[in-house]
Amino acid sequence: MGKTICLGIESTAHTFGVGIIDSKGSILSNPKSQYTVIGKAEGLRPFDVSMHHYNVALDILKQALGQAKLKINDIDVIAFSQGPGLAPCLTVSATVARALAEKYKKPIIGVNHCVSHIELGKTILKCKDPLVIYTSGANTQIIAKDSGYYKILGETLDIGIGNLFDSFARDLGYGFPGGPILDKIYMDNKKRHYIDLPYSVKGMDLAFSGLLTATKKKIGKEKTEDLIYSFMHTAYAMLLEVTDRALSYTKKKEVLVIGGVAASRALKEMLEKLCSQSNATLYIPPEIVCLDNGALIADLGLKHYIYSYGRKGGMRLCDTKINPKFRTDQVKIDW
Ligand code: ATP
Ligand code: FE2
């Protein structure tokens, strides 16, 4: 069988991207454009972000085809991010995908953005059935595949670890994002004096707000390096306790970390120890797996096309409605 080529369109949040990937796992192109907020107070207004995406869409699409040296007719299947995400933003990838699919008579497949991070990690690192630690700004979840679905075994009950770090770093007067700054200070600190801080694991779930409040109260009363070390170490120890339990429960032999916090060297150091004790292999992916881009969507769209539809067509147009609350455990994984 020859190569199958998928074009994937991402637009769940701040990034509009188009990626082209083939069934040998090669990423042929992956241009993107990110909406950035000018002025700090406001935050992200979904409608403004969607306007940015509509404005850049055609240009990014042309770049993707041009860099891959392909014409739209060389594409076998069009995939788009169907959710979860901001509704006005999701309409952009859905609209562009439907227009291309209808005009050029191509199959169309809507995919789940969170699952796409896991799946591109598996494609690139060639791991098969990992326990997944998804840890980003807003999310912290322990996920494992069971009976054809990704199940969430445990998660944060309040804030994600990335936001936890960013919030503490802001109070210390560091810039945004604070996670990488704290991570560097942790790794440069050779003494590693531990200060006792609240530790809160509830069954398989985690709660970080008590840790955050207690640590903030100690600012100025303890040495900053000690506080940063103890704060991160406690947060990661909580995450590792749940990971350890999930490993013995699921009997998985691979651990895959995704999300922005996967870049943390301190987390890597702690996970390496846990994985060697548990005889599991640790997989920490390159940036492309954790940042938002079109290749994520193309990779998952291609897998659905090959394994779920047997290379015969894709979704009916009436099933391509966006789904802002699309959950990770709603996707049937047929591979
Ligand atoms: P989500 O995808 O869940 O909506 P997001 O887009 O904010 O959230 P990501 O872009 O995946 O999340 O990750 C960003 C987070 O990762 C930030 O909170 C940042 O502080 C954290 N982060 C990035 N690098 C590191 C690092 N080296 N150590 C610790 N944290 C880090
Ligand atoms: Fe993402």
CSV table of N, CA, C and O in Angstrom, one decimal, residues 54 59 61 69 88 92 101 111 136 145 147 149 161 180-181 188 204-205 219 248-249 281 291-292 296 298-299 315 333:
chain,number,residue,atom,x,y,z
A,54,TYR,N,-9.2,33.4,11.1
A,54,TYR,CA,-9.7,33.5,9.8
A,54,TYR,C,-8.8,34.3,8.8
A,54,TYR,O,-8.6,34.0,7.7
A,59,ASP,N,-3.4,31.8,4.1
A,59,ASP,CA,-1.9,31.9,4.0
A,59,ASP,C,-1.2,30.7,4.6
A,59,ASP,O,-0.3,30.2,4.0
A,61,LEU,N,-2.4,27.8,5.1
A,61,LEU,CA,-2.8,26.6,4.3
A,61,LEU,C,-1.8,26.5,3.1
A,61,LEU,O,-1.3,25.5,2.7
A,69,LYS,N,5.6,20.6,-0.8
A,69,LYS,CA,5.6,20.5,-2.2
A,69,LYS,C,4.5,19.6,-2.7
A,69,LYS,O,4.7,18.6,-3.5
A,88,PRO,N,-15.7,30.0,19.2
A,88,PRO,CA,-15.4,30.8,18.0
A,88,PRO,C,-14.2,30.3,17.3
A,88,PRO,O,-14.1,30.4,16.0
A,92,VAL,N,-13.3,27.9,13.1
A,92,VAL,CA,-12.4,28.3,11.9
A,92,VAL,C,-11.9,27.0,11.3
A,92,VAL,O,-12.0,26.8,10.1
A,101,ALA,N,-13.0,19.9,2.0
A,101,ALA,CA,-13.5,18.6,1.8
A,101,ALA,C,-14.6,18.5,0.7
A,101,ALA,O,-14.6,17.7,-0.1
A,111,VAL,N,-11.2,15.7,15.0
A,111,VAL,CA,-10.5,15.0,16.1
A,111,VAL,C,-10.4,15.7,17.4
A,111,VAL,O,-10.6,16.9,17.5
A,136,SER,N,0.0,20.5,32.0
A,136,SER,CA,0.2,21.8,31.2
A,136,SER,C,-0.2,22.9,32.2
A,136,SER,O,-0.1,22.8,33.4
A,145,LYS,N,-5.0,4.0,28.6
A,145,LYS,CA,-6.0,3.4,27.7
A,145,LYS,C,-6.5,2.1,28.3
A,145,LYS,O,-5.8,1.3,28.8
A,147,SER,N,-9.8,-0.7,27.4
A,147,SER,CA,-11.0,-1.2,26.5
A,147,SER,C,-11.2,-0.2,25.4
A,147,SER,O,-12.4,0.2,25.1
A,149,TYR,N,-10.5,3.1,25.1
A,149,TYR,CA,-10.7,4.5,25.4
A,149,TYR,C,-9.6,5.0,26.3
A,149,TYR,O,-9.2,4.2,27.2
A,161,ILE,N,-0.7,22.1,37.3
A,161,ILE,CA,0.7,22.3,37.9
A,161,ILE,C,1.4,23.6,37.2
A,161,ILE,O,2.0,24.3,37.9
A,180,PRO,N,9.4,27.7,33.8
A,180,PRO,CA,10.7,27.4,33.4
A,180,PRO,C,11.8,28.1,34.3
A,180,PRO,O,12.9,27.6,34.5
A,181,ILE,N,11.4,29.3,34.9
A,181,ILE,CA,12.3,30.0,35.7
A,181,ILE,C,12.5,29.3,37.1
A,181,ILE,O,13.6,29.1,37.5
A,188,ASP,N,19.6,24.4,39.7
A,188,ASP,CA,20.9,25.1,40.0
A,188,ASP,C,21.2,25.0,41.5
A,188,ASP,O,22.3,25.2,41.9
A,204,MET,N,-7.0,9.1,43.9
A,204,MET,CA,-6.2,9.3,42.8
A,204,MET,C,-6.2,10.7,42.3
A,204,MET,O,-5.6,11.0,41.3
A,205,ASP,N,-6.8,11.6,43.1
A,205,ASP,CA,-6.8,13.0,42.6
A,205,ASP,C,-5.9,13.9,43.5
A,205,ASP,O,-5.4,13.5,44.5
A,219,ILE,N,6.9,33.4,51.8
A,219,ILE,CA,7.8,34.3,51.1
A,219,ILE,C,8.4,35.3,52.0
A,219,ILE,O,7.7,36.0,52.7
A,248,SER,N,1.0,0.6,39.1
A,248,SER,CA,0.8,-0.8,39.7
A,248,SER,C,-0.6,-1.2,39.4
A,248,SER,O,-0.8,-2.4,39.2
A,249,TYR,N,-1.5,-0.3,39.3
A,249,TYR,CA,-2.9,-0.7,39.0
A,249,TYR,C,-3.1,-1.2,37.5
A,249,TYR,O,-3.7,-2.2,37.2
A,281,THR,N,9.6,2.4,31.1
A,281,THR,CA,10.4,3.2,30.3
A,281,THR,C,9.7,4.6,30.2
A,281,THR,O,8.5,4.7,30.0
A,291,LEU,N,3.4,21.6,22.2
A,291,LEU,CA,2.8,22.9,21.7
A,291,LEU,C,1.7,22.6,20.7
A,291,LEU,O,1.6,21.5,20.1
A,292,ASP,N,0.8,23.6,20.6
A,292,ASP,CA,-0.3,23.4,19.6
A,292,ASP,C,0.1,23.6,18.2
A,292,ASP,O,0.8,24.6,17.9
A,296,LEU,N,-0.3,17.7,15.0
A,296,LEU,CA,-1.0,16.9,16.0
A,296,LEU,C,-2.3,16.4,15.4
A,296,LEU,O,-2.7,15.2,15.5
A,298,ALA,N,-3.2,16.3,12.2
A,298,ALA,CA,-3.0,15.5,11.0
A,298,ALA,C,-2.7,14.0,11.5
A,298,ALA,O,-3.2,13.1,10.9
A,299,ASP,N,-1.9,13.9,12.5
A,299,ASP,CA,-1.5,12.6,12.9
A,299,ASP,C,-2.7,11.8,13.4
A,299,ASP,O,-2.9,10.6,13.1
A,315,MET,N,-16.1,11.2,8.2
A,315,MET,CA,-17.3,11.6,8.8
A,315,MET,C,-18.4,12.1,7.9
A,315,MET,O,-18.0,12.7,6.9
A,333,ILE,N,-10.6,4.5,20.4
A,333,ILE,CA,-9.3,4.3,19.9
A,333,ILE,C,-9.2,2.9,19.3
A,333,ILE,O,-9.2,1.9,20.0
